[in-house]
Short mmCIF file of N, CA and C in Angstrom, two decimals:
data_model
loop_
_atom_site.label_atom_id
_atom_site.label_comp_id
_atom_site.label_asym_id
_atom_site.label_seq_id
_atom_site.Cartn_x
_atom_site.Cartn_y
_atom_site.Cartn_z
N MET A 1 0.85 -1.38 0.15
CA MET A 1 0.44 0.32 0.23
C MET A 1 1.16 1.35 -0.36
N ILE A 2 2.32 1.05 0.72
CA ILE A 2 2.37 2.13 0.62
C ILE A 2 4.08 2.09 -0.53
N LYS A 3 3.90 1.36 -1.12
CA LYS A 3 4.66 1.36 -2.22
C LYS A 3 3.51 2.27 -3.47
N LYS A 4 2.65 1.90 -3.73
CA LYS A 4 2.18 1.55 -4.15
C LYS A 4 1.32 3.76 -4.28
N LEU A 5 1.80 3.96 -2.75
CA LEU A 5 1.07 5.11 -2.21
C LEU A 5 2.59 6.10 -2.99
N TYR A 6 4.08 5.40 -2.26
CA TYR A 6 4.93 6.07 -2.83
C TYR A 6 4.65 6.43 -4.22
N PHE A 7 5.43 5.36 -5.06
CA PHE A 7 5.29 5.73 -6.80
C PHE A 7 3.94 5.97 -7.29
N ALA A 8 2.96 6.39 -6.66
CA ALA A 8 1.82 7.91 -6.96
C ALA A 8 2.20 8.95 -7.27
N ILE A 9 2.36 9.34 -5.88
CA ILE A 9 3.70 10.13 -5.89
C ILE A 9 4.22 11.00 -6.65
N ILE A 10 5.41 9.71 -6.63
CA ILE A 10 6.49 10.79 -7.88
C ILE A 10 5.64 10.36 -8.92
N PHE A 11 5.31 9.88 -9.81
CA PHE A 11 4.59 10.22 -10.68
C PHE A 11 3.50 11.02 -10.81
N ARG A 12 3.47 11.28 -10.01
CA ARG A 12 2.62 12.65 -10.22
C ARG A 12 3.67 14.27 -10.31
N PHE A 13 4.41 13.98 -9.30
CA PHE A 13 5.44 15.59 -8.99
C PHE A 13 6.26 14.50 -10.56
N THR A 14 6.57 13.75 -10.86
CA THR A 14 7.53 14.09 -12.38
C THR A 14 6.58 14.36 -12.79
N ASN A 15 4.88 14.35 -13.59
CA ASN A 15 4.77 15.09 -14.62
C ASN A 15 3.67 16.14 -14.66
N TRP A 16 4.50 17.05 -13.08
CA TRP A 16 4.23 18.09 -12.45
C TRP A 16 4.48 18.86 -13.15
N THR A 17 6.23 19.00 -12.80
CA THR A 17 7.82 19.29 -13.06
C THR A 17 8.56 19.09 -14.63
N PHE A 18 7.60 18.70 -15.10
CA PHE A 18 8.11 16.84 -16.16
C PHE A 18 9.15 18.63 -17.24
N ASN A 19 8.49 19.78 -17.23
CA ASN A 19 8.62 21.30 -18.69
C ASN A 19 9.76 21.31 -17.83
N PHE A 20 10.01 21.59 -16.21
CA PHE A 20 10.94 22.49 -15.17
C PHE A 20 11.72 21.63 -15.68
N TRP A 21 12.64 20.28 -15.94
CA TRP A 21 12.90 19.92 -16.77
C TRP A 21 14.73 19.72 -17.16
N GLN A 22 12.83 19.88 -18.68
CA GLN A 22 12.99 19.82 -20.35
C GLN A 22 13.90 22.04 -19.75
N ALA A 23 13.20 22.22 -19.19
CA ALA A 23 13.69 23.68 -19.39
C ALA A 23 15.64 23.83 -19.69
N LEU A 24 15.66 22.84 -18.10
CA LEU A 24 16.75 22.28 -17.09
C LEU A 24 18.01 21.26 -18.03
N GLY A 25 17.30 21.21 -19.50
CA GLY A 25 18.38 20.29 -20.20
C GLY A 25 18.42 18.33 -19.84
N LEU A 26 16.98 18.52 -19.34
CA LEU A 26 17.09 16.67 -18.12
C LEU A 26 16.02 16.09 -18.84
N HIS A 27 16.02 15.28 -19.69
CA HIS A 27 14.59 14.27 -19.15
C HIS A 27 14.16 13.41 -18.89
N ILE A 28 13.11 13.12 -17.66
CA ILE A 28 12.54 12.28 -17.09
C ILE A 28 12.13 11.51 -17.80
N ILE A 29 12.68 9.99 -17.80
CA ILE A 29 12.02 9.04 -18.24
C ILE A 29 11.26 8.00 -16.97
N PRO A 30 10.66 7.41 -16.59
CA PRO A 30 10.45 6.01 -16.17
C PRO A 30 11.61 5.08 -16.35
N ASN A 31 11.86 4.21 -14.70
CA ASN A 31 12.76 3.62 -14.48
C ASN A 31 11.13 1.78 -14.80
N HIS A 32 10.97 1.70 -15.77
CA HIS A 32 10.07 0.60 -16.09
C HIS A 32 10.27 -0.47 -17.20
N PHE A 33 10.43 -1.88 -17.40
CA PHE A 33 10.19 -2.51 -17.84
C PHE A 33 9.86 -3.27 -19.17
N TYR A 34 8.91 -1.69 -19.17
CA TYR A 34 8.94 -1.35 -20.68
C TYR A 34 9.24 -0.25 -21.08
N GLN A 35 9.56 0.15 -20.61
CA GLN A 35 11.18 1.55 -21.58
C GLN A 35 12.25 0.91 -21.77
N PRO A 36 12.37 0.99 -23.14
CA PRO A 36 13.55 1.08 -23.86
C PRO A 36 14.76 1.95 -23.26
N VAL A 37 14.79 2.12 -22.35
CA VAL A 37 16.24 2.51 -21.94
C VAL A 37 16.64 2.08 -20.57
N PRO A 38 17.52 1.69 -21.02
CA PRO A 38 17.73 0.50 -19.18
C PRO A 38 18.41 1.20 -18.33
N ASP A 39 17.57 0.23 -16.83
CA ASP A 39 18.44 0.91 -15.71
C ASP A 39 19.04 0.94 -15.27
N THR A 40 21.18 1.86 -15.51
CA THR A 40 22.27 2.24 -15.50
C THR A 40 22.71 1.47 -15.12
N ARG A 41 22.34 1.42 -13.36
CA ARG A 41 22.55 0.91 -12.54
C ARG A 41 23.11 -0.50 -12.62
N PHE A 42 22.06 -1.07 -13.05
CA PHE A 42 22.05 -2.60 -12.27
C PHE A 42 23.35 -2.95 -13.44
N ILE A 43 23.66 -1.77 -14.65
CA ILE A 43 25.16 -2.64 -15.60
C ILE A 43 26.27 -3.09 -15.18
N PRO A 44 26.91 -4.44 -15.06
CA PRO A 44 28.18 -4.18 -14.51
C PRO A 44 28.83 -4.08 -15.07
N GLU A 45 29.77 -2.91 -14.22
CA GLU A 45 30.84 -2.42 -15.09
C GLU A 45 32.11 -3.17 -16.16
N SER A 46 32.14 -4.47 -15.70
CA SER A 46 32.92 -5.53 -16.75
C SER A 46 31.89 -5.53 -18.12
N LEU A 47 30.10 -4.65 -17.97
CA LEU A 47 30.13 -5.41 -19.70
C LEU A 47 30.63 -4.37 -20.70
N TRP A 48 32.07 -3.53 -20.24
CA TRP A 48 32.51 -2.16 -20.93
C TRP A 48 34.08 -3.27 -21.48
N ASP A 49 34.32 -3.97 -20.43
CA ASP A 49 35.66 -4.28 -20.80
C ASP A 49 35.96 -4.71 -22.33
N LYS A 50 35.36 -5.66 -23.11
CA LYS A 50 35.33 -6.69 -23.54
C LYS A 50 34.64 -6.11 -24.80
N LYS A 51 35.81 -5.94 -25.47
CA LYS A 51 35.72 -5.61 -27.02
C LYS A 51 34.03 -6.79 -27.75
N SER A 52 33.97 -6.04 -28.30
CA SER A 52 32.43 -6.89 -28.83
C SER A 52 33.00 -7.40 -30.39
N ASP A 53 33.20 -8.37 -30.12
CA ASP A 53 33.08 -9.16 -32.10
C ASP A 53 32.12 -8.27 -32.90
N MET A 54 30.67 -7.95 -33.11
CA MET A 54 29.99 -7.42 -33.66
C MET A 54 29.90 -8.58 -34.56
N ILE A 55 28.49 -9.45 -34.26
CA ILE A 55 28.83 -10.52 -34.90
C ILE A 55 27.35 -10.34 -35.72
N GLY A 56 28.04 -10.44 -37.52
CA GLY A 56 26.73 -10.05 -38.18
C GLY A 56 26.55 -8.92 -38.50
N ILE A 57 27.24 -7.85 -38.28
CA ILE A 57 27.46 -6.19 -38.85
C ILE A 57 28.71 -6.05 -39.10
N GLU A 58 28.48 -5.49 -40.95
CA GLU A 58 29.97 -5.15 -41.19
C GLU A 58 29.69 -4.00 -40.81
N MET A 59 30.83 -3.81 -40.63
CA MET A 59 30.62 -1.96 -40.10
C MET A 59 30.88 -1.00 -41.35
N ASN A 60 32.06 -1.78 -42.05
CA ASN A 60 32.61 -1.31 -44.21
C ASN A 60 32.86 0.29 -43.86
N ASP A 61 34.21 0.85 -43.38
CA ASP A 61 34.80 1.66 -42.35
C ASP A 61 34.65 2.41 -43.93
N SER A 62 35.68 2.37 -44.92
CA SER A 62 36.11 2.48 -45.41
C SER A 62 34.29 3.12 -46.53
N MET A 63 33.93 2.82 -46.61
CA MET A 63 32.30 3.28 -46.96
C MET A 63 31.52 3.68 -46.05
N GLN A 64 32.22 4.36 -44.62
CA GLN A 64 31.98 5.05 -43.53
C GLN A 64 32.46 6.40 -44.22
N LEU A 65 33.36 6.08 -43.52
CA LEU A 65 34.19 7.04 -44.23
C LEU A 65 34.26 8.00 -45.22
N GLN A 66 34.60 7.49 -46.76
CA GLN A 66 33.38 7.80 -47.71
C GLN A 66 32.26 8.43 -47.34
N ARG A 67 31.60 8.55 -46.33
CA ARG A 67 29.56 8.85 -47.12
C ARG A 67 30.37 9.71 -45.76
N ILE A 68 31.24 10.08 -45.18
CA ILE A 68 31.23 11.27 -44.51
C ILE A 68 31.97 11.87 -45.55
N GLN A 69 32.83 11.74 -46.27
CA GLN A 69 33.52 13.26 -47.00
C GLN A 69 32.64 13.64 -48.61
N ASP A 70 31.51 12.57 -48.78
CA ASP A 70 29.87 12.90 -49.48
C ASP A 70 29.20 13.81 -48.96
N PHE A 71 28.60 13.67 -47.41
CA PHE A 71 27.56 14.95 -47.15
C PHE A 71 28.89 15.73 -45.96
N LYS A 72 30.15 16.41 -46.18
CA LYS A 72 31.18 17.31 -46.04
C LYS A 72 30.76 17.68 -47.08
N SER A 73 31.39 17.00 -48.69
CA SER A 73 31.52 18.55 -49.51
C SER A 73 29.77 18.29 -49.90
N LYS A 74 28.34 18.02 -49.79
CA LYS A 74 27.69 18.49 -49.80
C LYS A 74 26.88 20.01 -48.57
N PHE A 75 27.10 19.65 -48.18
CA PHE A 75 26.70 19.79 -46.63
C PHE A 75 27.09 20.82 -45.44
N TYR A 76 28.68 21.04 -46.53
CA TYR A 76 29.59 21.49 -44.90
C TYR A 76 28.46 22.84 -45.28
N ASP A 77 29.01 24.46 -46.43
CA ASP A 77 28.09 25.51 -46.15
C ASP A 77 26.90 25.37 -45.03
N GLU A 78 26.39 24.23 -45.24
CA GLU A 78 25.10 24.59 -44.10
C GLU A 78 24.95 24.05 -42.93
N TYR A 79 25.24 22.95 -42.75
CA TYR A 79 25.68 22.76 -41.00
C TYR A 79 27.44 23.91 -40.79
N ASN A 80 27.44 24.26 -40.66
CA ASN A 80 28.88 25.51 -41.07
C ASN A 80 28.77 26.57 -40.81
N GLN A 81 27.23 27.02 -40.18
CA GLN A 81 26.36 28.21 -40.06
C GLN A 81 26.23 28.07 -38.80
N PHE A 82 26.18 27.20 -37.92
CA PHE A 82 25.03 26.43 -36.82
C PHE A 82 26.98 27.05 -35.58
N LEU A 83 25.76 27.91 -34.74
CA LEU A 83 26.86 28.41 -33.80
C LEU A 83 27.41 27.38 -33.39
N ILE A 84 28.21 27.42 -33.17
CA ILE A 84 29.51 26.46 -32.24
C ILE A 84 29.52 26.77 -30.76
N THR A 85 28.25 28.37 -29.87
CA THR A 85 28.48 28.35 -28.78
C THR A 85 26.87 29.33 -29.29
N PRO A 86 26.24 29.71 -28.42
CA PRO A 86 24.80 30.01 -27.99
C PRO A 86 25.01 31.12 -28.06
N PRO A 87 23.56 31.88 -28.57
CA PRO A 87 23.78 33.23 -29.17
C PRO A 87 23.63 33.95 -27.63
N PRO A 88 24.72 35.51 -27.56
CA PRO A 88 23.74 36.07 -26.12
C PRO A 88 22.29 36.06 -25.92
N GLN A 89 22.02 35.82 -24.90
CA GLN A 89 20.60 35.79 -24.40
C GLN A 89 20.16 36.81 -24.60
N LEU A 90 19.20 37.37 -25.12
CA LEU A 90 18.31 38.78 -25.50
C LEU A 90 17.35 39.29 -24.39
N ASP A 91 17.44 40.51 -23.64
CA ASP A 91 16.69 40.56 -23.20
C ASP A 91 15.03 41.52 -23.24
#
């Protein structure tokens, strides 16, 4: 009963404050079995120790590098217009 009440309060609080967190650049998602984002508290550090063989995945490095060059030649002027730093705040 108390656990259910606790989760109900947390759910309402996060829904009520969602826009506040978004404005700070934080995206709140539930930690639930049906959510696609894993609970990183339970991922062991050892997971990152072994390099994956990526069986069944062909990275095709040379083609990927060529793809980057193609994008650069076609879209450089466009994406170079993005600001590296945020613009000054207008009052």
